[in-house]
Tab-separated table of C-alpha atoms in Angstrom:
chain	number	residue	atom	x	y	z
K	30	MET	CA	-2.874	-15.824	11.521
K	31	ALA	CA	-0.630	-14.510	9.132
K	32	ASN	CA	1.058	-10.988	8.335
K	33	ILE	CA	-0.158	-9.876	4.976
K	34	LEU	CA	1.976	-6.885	2.843
K	35	TYR	CA	-1.202	-5.161	1.037
K	36	LEU	CA	-0.224	-3.139	-2.182
K	37	GLY	CA	-3.936	-1.954	-2.920
K	38	CYS	CA	-4.688	0.494	-5.602
K	39	ASP	CA	-6.607	3.332	-5.461
K	40	ALA	CA	-7.958	2.353	-9.556
K	41	HIS	CA	-10.314	-0.101	-7.611
K	42	GLY	CA	-11.129	2.794	-4.781
K	43	SER	CA	-13.317	1.110	-1.987
K	44	THR	CA	-13.648	-2.688	-3.495
K	45	SER	CA	-9.553	-2.728	-3.150
K	46	LEU	CA	-10.076	-1.138	0.884
K	47	HIS	CA	-13.193	-3.546	1.257
K	48	ARG	CA	-10.612	-6.952	0.737
K	49	ALA	CA	-7.804	-5.600	2.932
K	50	GLN	CA	-10.865	-4.941	5.824
K	51	ALA	CA	-11.811	-8.945	5.165
K	52	LEU	CA	-8.568	-9.896	5.362
K	53	ALA	CA	-7.868	-8.487	8.923
K	54	ARG	CA	-11.262	-9.568	9.673
K	55	LEU	CA	-9.971	-12.952	8.931
K	56	GLY	CA	-8.018	-12.322	12.174
K	57	HIS	CA	-4.707	-11.602	9.749
K	58	THR	CA	-1.930	-8.942	10.381
K	59	ILE	CA	-2.226	-6.101	7.589
K	60	SER	CA	-0.140	-3.526	6.060
K	61	HIS	CA	-1.696	-1.446	3.892
K	62	HIS	CA	-0.151	0.246	1.524
K	63	ASN	CA	-1.540	3.250	-1.299
K	64	PRO	CA	1.113	2.469	-4.746
K	65	ALA	CA	-0.526	5.653	-5.548
K	66	ALA	CA	1.627	7.312	-2.259
K	67	ALA	CA	4.348	6.651	-4.153
K	68	ALA	CA	3.446	8.640	-7.310
K	69	THR	CA	2.862	11.771	-5.475
K	70	GLY	CA	4.018	15.261	-7.717
K	71	PHE	CA	4.080	12.551	-10.527
K	72	MET	CA	0.069	12.234	-10.646
K	73	GLY	CA	-2.933	13.929	-9.826
K	74	SER	CA	-3.834	16.355	-12.754
K	75	SER	CA	-5.580	16.364	-15.861
K	76	TRP	CA	-3.161	15.878	-18.049
K	77	LEU	CA	-0.501	13.377	-16.114
K	78	ASP	CA	-3.301	10.795	-15.497
K	79	PRO	CA	-3.793	9.983	-18.815
K	80	ILE	CA	-0.733	9.938	-19.946
K	81	HIS	CA	0.445	7.203	-16.971
K	82	TYR	CA	-2.891	5.555	-17.877
K	83	ARG	CA	-2.240	5.268	-21.714
K	84	THR	CA	1.516	4.303	-21.389
K	85	GLY	CA	0.908	1.549	-18.515
K	86	TYR	CA	2.609	3.573	-15.749
K	87	ARG	CA	6.194	2.887	-17.200
K	88	ILE	CA	7.227	6.403	-16.313
K	89	LEU	CA	6.667	5.947	-12.733
K	90	GLN	CA	8.533	2.527	-12.844
K	91	SER	CA	11.611	3.867	-10.675
K	92	PRO	CA	9.634	6.196	-7.859
K	93	ILE	CA	7.692	2.486	-7.281
K	94	ARG	CA	10.697	0.694	-6.551
K	95	SER	CA	11.262	3.123	-4.086
K	96	TRP	CA	8.519	3.295	-2.613
K	97	LEU	CA	8.919	-0.095	-1.911
K	98	SER	CA	12.581	-0.328	-0.982
K	99	LYS	CA	10.714	2.499	2.041
K	100	ILE	CA	8.071	-0.452	2.683
K	101	ILE	CA	9.833	-3.702	3.104
K	102	ASP	CA	12.234	-1.878	5.679
K	103	SER	CA	9.766	-0.686	7.889
K	104	ILE	CA	8.170	-3.707	8.429
K	105	PRO	CA	8.006	-7.230	9.945
K	106	LYS	CA	8.452	-9.967	7.223
K	107	PRO	CA	5.326	-10.652	5.611
K	108	ASP	CA	4.058	-14.597	4.996
K	109	LEU	CA	2.425	-12.830	1.880
K	110	VAL	CA	2.183	-9.980	-0.525
K	111	TRP	CA	-1.118	-8.938	-1.986
K	112	VAL	CA	-1.156	-6.772	-4.784
K	113	ASP	CA	-4.753	-5.734	-5.851
K	114	SER	CA	-5.179	-4.602	-9.377
K	115	GLY	CA	-1.533	-4.286	-10.014
K	116	GLU	CA	-1.506	-1.836	-12.990
K	117	PHE	CA	1.602	0.338	-11.641
K	118	PHE	CA	3.838	-2.791	-10.792
K	119	GLY	CA	6.168	-3.618	-13.170
K	120	PRO	CA	8.394	-6.579	-13.493
K	121	THR	CA	11.386	-5.289	-11.765
K	122	ALA	CA	8.910	-3.933	-8.729
K	123	ILE	CA	7.721	-7.027	-8.225
K	124	ALA	CA	11.819	-8.030	-9.004
K	125	GLY	CA	12.356	-6.910	-5.705
K	126	LEU	CA	9.319	-8.135	-3.321
K	127	LYS	CA	10.941	-11.499	-4.140
K	128	GLY	CA	13.466	-10.947	-1.751
K	129	LEU	CA	10.748	-11.349	0.699
K	130	ALA	CA	11.053	-14.710	0.500
K	131	CYS	CA	7.294	-15.077	0.384
K	132	PRO	CA	4.313	-15.687	-1.884
K	133	ILE	CA	3.467	-12.489	-4.267
K	134	LEU	CA	-0.363	-12.575	-5.091
K	135	LEU	CA	-1.568	-10.375	-8.135
K	136	TYR	CA	-5.795	-9.887	-7.466
K	137	ASN	CA	-6.965	-8.632	-10.566
K	138	VAL	CA	-11.086	-7.655	-11.325
K	139	ASP	CA	-10.214	-5.817	-14.592
K	140	ASP	CA	-9.586	-7.408	-17.751
K	141	PRO	CA	-5.986	-6.803	-17.768
K	142	THR	CA	-5.814	-8.981	-21.318
K	143	GLY	CA	-8.527	-7.686	-22.773
K	144	HIS	CA	-8.691	-4.626	-25.156
K	145	ARG	CA	-11.070	-1.688	-23.615
K	146	ASP	CA	-8.237	0.257	-21.749
K	147	GLY	CA	-5.101	0.250	-24.371
K	148	ARG	CA	-1.691	-0.206	-22.919
K	149	ARG	CA	-3.567	0.841	-19.546
K	150	PHE	CA	-2.195	-2.571	-17.845
K	151	ASP	CA	1.406	-3.137	-19.927
K	152	SER	CA	3.904	-3.084	-17.079
K	153	LEU	CA	1.299	-5.724	-15.411
K	154	LEU	CA	1.315	-8.311	-17.873
K	155	LYS	CA	5.059	-7.829	-18.017
K	156	ALA	CA	5.364	-8.437	-14.535
K	157	LEU	CA	2.542	-11.806	-14.722
K	158	PRO	CA	5.843	-14.699	-14.838
K	159	LEU	CA	6.906	-12.985	-10.957
K	160	TYR	CA	3.671	-13.422	-9.652
K	161	ASP	CA	2.946	-17.205	-7.787
K	162	LEU	CA	-0.528	-16.555	-7.697
K	163	VAL	CA	-3.039	-14.752	-10.306
K	164	VAL	CA	-6.819	-14.394	-9.030
K	165	VAL	CA	-8.747	-13.016	-12.030
K	166	VAL	CA	-12.437	-12.766	-12.618
K	167	ARG	CA	-13.268	-14.634	-16.003
K	168	LYS	CA	-12.485	-17.444	-18.533
K	169	GLU	CA	-10.791	-15.807	-21.467
K	170	THR	CA	-8.224	-13.651	-18.508
K	171	GLU	CA	-7.283	-17.381	-16.831
K	172	ALA	CA	-5.915	-18.723	-20.459
K	173	GLU	CA	-4.194	-15.539	-21.368
K	174	CYS	CA	-2.461	-15.240	-18.314
K	175	LEU	CA	-1.360	-18.532	-18.516
K	176	SER	CA	-0.434	-18.285	-22.444
K	177	LEU	CA	1.565	-15.257	-21.138
K	178	GLY	CA	3.382	-16.816	-18.785
K	179	ALA	CA	1.760	-16.491	-15.371
K	180	LYS	CA	2.727	-19.434	-13.298
K	181	GLN	CA	-0.535	-20.550	-11.438
K	182	VAL	CA	-4.057	-18.510	-12.210
K	183	MET	CA	-7.246	-19.001	-10.036
K	184	ARG	CA	-10.818	-17.754	-11.389
K	185	VAL	CA	-13.752	-16.659	-8.963
K	186	ILE	CA	-16.539	-15.174	-9.131
K	187	ARG	CA	-16.527	-11.099	-7.980
K	188	SER	CA	-17.719	-10.366	-4.099
K	189	TYR	CA	-20.216	-8.572	-2.001
K	190	ASP	CA	-18.500	-7.283	1.027
K	191	GLU	CA	-20.036	-8.661	3.989
K	192	VAL	CA	-19.628	-5.781	6.175
K	193	ALA	CA	-20.052	-2.506	3.716
K	194	HIS	CA	-22.766	-3.769	1.954
K	195	GLN	CA	-24.797	-5.098	4.255
K	196	PRO	CA	-28.600	-3.571	4.002
K	197	PHE	CA	-30.310	-1.594	6.123
K	198	LEU	CA	-31.957	-3.942	9.403
K	199	ASN	CA	-34.911	-0.802	9.228
K	200	PRO	CA	-35.846	-0.276	5.471
K	201	THR	CA	-38.022	3.004	6.836
K	202	HIS	CA	-34.279	4.623	7.944
K	203	ILE	CA	-33.228	4.910	4.255
K	204	PRO	CA	-33.498	8.438	3.393
K	205	THR	CA	-35.973	10.100	1.428
K	206	GLU	CA	-33.664	10.389	-1.519
K	207	PHE	CA	-32.193	7.142	-2.083
K	208	ARG	CA	-35.652	5.616	-2.766
K	209	SER	CA	-36.898	4.942	-6.470
K	210	GLU	CA	-38.608	3.006	-8.871
K	211	VAL	CA	-36.211	1.352	-11.239
K	212	ILE	CA	-32.309	2.691	-10.836
K	213	PHE	CA	-29.055	2.786	-12.314
K	214	ILE	CA	-25.829	3.360	-10.409
K	215	GLY	CA	-22.881	3.416	-12.655
K	216	THR	CA	-20.344	5.989	-14.863
K	217	TRP	CA	-20.996	6.489	-18.324
K	218	MET	CA	-18.316	5.208	-20.722
K	219	ARG	CA	-18.070	5.802	-24.166
K	220	TYR	CA	-18.717	3.312	-26.904
K	221	GLU	CA	-20.820	1.062	-24.062
K	222	LYS	CA	-23.921	3.205	-25.037
K	223	ARG	CA	-25.488	2.228	-21.456
K	224	ASP	CA	-27.177	6.081	-22.220
K	225	GLU	CA	-28.749	5.075	-25.606
K	226	PHE	CA	-30.408	1.711	-23.263
K	227	LEU	CA	-31.201	3.808	-20.246
K	228	LEU	CA	-32.527	6.596	-23.178
K	229	HIS	CA	-34.500	3.080	-24.533
K	230	LEU	CA	-35.758	2.973	-21.099
K	231	LEU	CA	-36.944	6.014	-20.566
K	232	GLU	CA	-38.721	6.111	-24.016
K	233	GLN	CA	-40.229	3.425	-22.663
K	234	GLY	CA	-42.504	4.885	-19.853
K	235	LEU	CA	-39.675	3.565	-16.883
K	236	PRO	CA	-39.472	5.473	-13.867
K	237	LEU	CA	-35.927	5.085	-13.980
K	238	SER	CA	-33.302	6.671	-11.841
K	239	ILE	CA	-29.593	7.246	-12.705
K	240	TRP	CA	-27.006	7.998	-9.956
K	241	GLY	CA	-22.860	7.971	-11.183
K	242	SER	CA	-20.176	9.945	-12.231
K	243	ARG	CA	-19.891	11.104	-15.689
K	244	TRP	CA	-22.913	11.729	-17.383
K	245	LYS	CA	-23.148	15.059	-18.708
K	246	LYS	CA	-20.391	13.813	-21.339
K	247	SER	CA	-23.189	11.701	-23.062
K	248	PRO	CA	-24.592	12.334	-25.674
K	249	HIS	CA	-27.740	11.731	-25.279
K	250	TRP	CA	-27.381	14.488	-21.765
K	251	ALA	CA	-30.439	16.625	-22.319
K	252	LYS	CA	-32.654	13.499	-22.713
K	253	LEU	CA	-31.426	11.804	-19.751
K	254	GLN	CA	-30.860	14.758	-17.812
K	255	ILE	CA	-34.376	14.445	-15.941
K	256	ALA	CA	-33.239	11.092	-14.718
K	257	TYR	CA	-30.469	11.584	-13.476
K	258	ARG	CA	-30.154	12.295	-9.421
K	259	GLY	CA	-26.098	12.659	-8.523
K	260	GLY	CA	-22.264	11.316	-8.665
K	261	SER	CA	-21.415	8.185	-7.708
K	262	LEU	CA	-22.435	6.875	-4.987
K	263	SER	CA	-20.065	4.815	-2.099
K	264	GLY	CA	-20.537	3.723	1.905
K	265	ARG	CA	-23.984	3.425	3.977
K	266	ASP	CA	-24.935	5.578	0.204
K	267	TYR	CA	-24.355	2.940	-2.185
K	268	VAL	CA	-26.455	0.386	0.403
K	269	ALA	CA	-29.528	2.805	0.641
K	270	ALA	CA	-30.250	3.403	-3.489
K	271	ILE	CA	-29.420	-0.096	-4.195
K	272	GLN	CA	-32.510	-1.332	-1.010
K	273	GLY	CA	-34.342	1.779	-1.635
K	274	SER	CA	-35.280	0.688	-4.973
K	275	LYS	CA	-37.711	-1.408	-5.782
K	276	ILE	CA	-35.957	-2.873	-9.387
K	277	CYS	CA	-31.767	-2.492	-9.616
K	278	LEU	CA	-30.438	-2.535	-13.078
K	279	GLY	CA	-26.944	-4.737	-13.407
K	280	LEU	CA	-25.497	-3.561	-16.642
K	281	LEU	CA	-22.483	-4.935	-18.180
K	282	SER	CA	-18.878	-3.547	-19.540
K	283	LYS	CA	-18.344	-5.106	-23.196
K	284	GLY	CA	-15.715	-3.676	-24.175
K	285	ASN	CA	-14.385	-5.594	-20.767
K	286	ARG	CA	-16.206	-9.211	-21.779
K	287	ASP	CA	-18.032	-8.886	-18.322
K	288	LEU	CA	-20.705	-11.513	-17.874
K	289	HIS	CA	-21.041	-10.508	-14.393
K	290	THR	CA	-20.252	-7.590	-12.587
K	291	GLN	CA	-19.442	-6.730	-8.564
K	292	ARG	CA	-23.368	-5.330	-8.769
K	293	SER	CA	-24.300	-9.175	-9.727
K	294	LEU	CA	-23.827	-9.930	-6.458
K	295	GLU	CA	-23.925	-6.096	-4.419
K	296	VAL	CA	-27.754	-6.318	-5.528
K	297	PRO	CA	-29.495	-8.990	-4.073
K	298	PHE	CA	-26.865	-9.077	-0.711
K	299	ALA	CA	-27.768	-5.501	-0.220
K	300	ALA	CA	-31.621	-6.507	-0.044
K	301	GLY	CA	-32.200	-5.437	-3.667
K	302	LEU	CA	-33.527	-6.890	-7.130
K	303	LEU	CA	-30.974	-7.697	-9.854
K	304	CYS	CA	-32.581	-6.952	-13.222
K	305	ALA	CA	-29.891	-7.474	-15.670
K	306	GLU	CA	-28.357	-9.354	-19.080
K	307	ARG	CA	-29.138	-12.527	-19.251
K	308	THR	CA	-25.965	-14.433	-19.714
K	309	THR	CA	-24.723	-18.057	-18.884
K	310	GLU	CA	-22.662	-16.646	-15.547
K	311	HIS	CA	-25.818	-15.309	-14.495
K	312	LEU	CA	-27.952	-17.884	-15.261
K	313	GLU	CA	-25.749	-20.303	-13.446
K	314	MET	CA	-25.502	-17.311	-10.171
K	315	TYR	CA	-29.420	-17.356	-9.840
K	316	GLN	CA	-32.711	-19.013	-11.265
K	317	GLU	CA	-34.169	-16.352	-13.560
K	318	GLY	CA	-37.651	-15.517	-12.466
K	319	LYS	CA	-37.458	-16.650	-8.735
K	320	GLU	CA	-33.655	-15.349	-7.769
K	321	ALA	CA	-33.208	-12.335	-10.079
K	322	VAL	CA	-35.055	-11.003	-13.808
K	323	PHE	CA	-32.732	-11.047	-17.040
K	324	TRP	CA	-33.214	-9.394	-20.188
K	325	ALA	CA	-31.455	-9.508	-23.771
K	326	ASP	CA	-32.105	-5.988	-24.730
K	327	ALA	CA	-33.590	-2.554	-24.384
K	328	LYS	CA	-37.318	-3.837	-24.923
K	329	GLU	CA	-37.317	-7.150	-23.178
K	330	CYS	CA	-35.495	-5.254	-19.809
K	331	ALA	CA	-38.628	-2.648	-20.058
K	332	SER	CA	-41.423	-4.663	-20.625
K	333	ILE	CA	-39.683	-6.675	-17.471
K	334	CYS	CA	-40.016	-3.924	-14.808
K	335	HIS	CA	-42.928	-2.834	-15.860
K	336	ARG	CA	-44.499	-6.124	-14.912
K	337	LEU	CA	-42.445	-6.511	-12.005
K	338	LEU	CA	-43.581	-2.329	-11.046
K	339	LEU	CA	-47.455	-3.845	-10.825
K	340	ASN	CA	-46.776	-6.820	-8.797
K	341	ASP	CA	-45.383	-6.366	-5.170
K	342	SER	CA	-45.623	-9.438	-3.908
K	343	LEU	CA	-43.544	-10.922	-7.103
K	344	ARG	CA	-41.179	-8.373	-6.861
K	345	GLU	CA	-40.850	-8.867	-2.737
K	346	ASN	CA	-40.520	-12.940	-3.411
K	347	ILE	CA	-37.906	-12.857	-6.151
K	348	ARG	CA	-35.478	-9.832	-3.869
K	349	VAL	CA	-36.171	-12.147	-0.852
K	350	ALA	CA	-34.936	-15.175	-2.749
K	351	GLY	CA	-32.393	-13.293	-4.150
K	352	GLN	CA	-30.504	-12.473	-0.962
K	353	LYS	CA	-31.102	-16.207	0.145
K	354	ARG	CA	-29.271	-17.149	-3.100
K	355	VAL	CA	-26.233	-15.115	-3.100
K	356	LEU	CA	-25.379	-15.734	0.429
K	357	ALA	CA	-25.880	-19.655	-0.108
K	358	LEU	CA	-23.084	-18.863	-3.491
K	359	GLN	CA	-20.875	-17.982	-0.408
K	360	VAL	CA	-19.209	-15.205	-2.334
K	361	GLY	CA	-18.440	-12.547	0.263
K	362	ASN	CA	-14.869	-10.829	0.431
K	363	GLU	CA	-14.301	-12.881	3.761
K	364	ASN	CA	-15.273	-16.276	1.472
K	365	ILE	CA	-13.408	-15.388	-1.785
K	366	CYS	CA	-10.010	-14.034	0.167
K	367	ARG	CA	-10.502	-17.473	2.782
K	368	LYS	CA	-10.676	-19.636	-0.971
K	369	ILE	CA	-6.999	-17.668	-1.943
K	370	LEU	CA	-5.226	-17.899	0.955
K	371	THR	CA	-6.300	-21.636	1.474
K	372	HIS	CA	-5.284	-22.515	-1.798
K	373	LEU	CA	-1.863	-20.804	-1.006
K	374	ARG	CA	-1.965	-22.849	2.838
K	375	ILE	CA	-1.284	-19.545	3.976
K	376	GLY	CA	-3.112	-19.307	8.114
């Protein structure tokens, strides 16, 4: 088993923590450190955070290097450095880790070579050639990282977590407040038009529930608020909302060039019925109409949902088949972490 220095970024919240926990469940010793700790006094305000985001965290590189130096001096020599997300780490930060004489891995499920997030990933992109392996989730990112000098790039499917997303063994234990007909769990994002899509579903008479942050910023908030149930969900509340719904919508980020998302795996694993946009990757994952349902636009989505809400047995058959399929795909965090470590011949 390996000693792993895990540098997990808060930008992905619990998903980063879940991967560290999955590595620990595989028997590895994890020294987990959050780079946000290096930015104490430099972040955490409504005006500083946007500045760092829009400048690719360049101003933070000096405190990040000092923070890494202290960590290196305080831990046993690792067999692997796992950098999760990586936007905080520029070339000098990663160069400082080279003295550990072990592989340095970048795992990023965003679209760092895309254009949606502006200059957020500037520091990361400059550091790409210093990583021994870069792990990404889309074909475009794989090709673009190689063109930017990455030594080796590995593409994986996103993942659910075997523990955090485990469904309730007894569905009757799901609290009433997390039960719904059709649900969307996610953030309002400018330019993504999620609000327009969901508004169309409401106008088609769909019994919709929305959970997530920033929805009051939508220009359509006055019409959407009737469906709004609350802020972002995590932990068992997140699982309860998925399992407690009859249909769970999966919306993509077009700005992030998504063809599948975390929800694409988490929803079926957590015993929900996935209803998502029809893409090549979704069709590779699930048999349409039998393991998940797909649509091309809001009109088709509304029609499918209305039909499923009237047919309990069909809905249950698809839900059960979808859960079996996602298990067969072997894309839990433990599966993906094991695959990466095997590729690196570690552990």
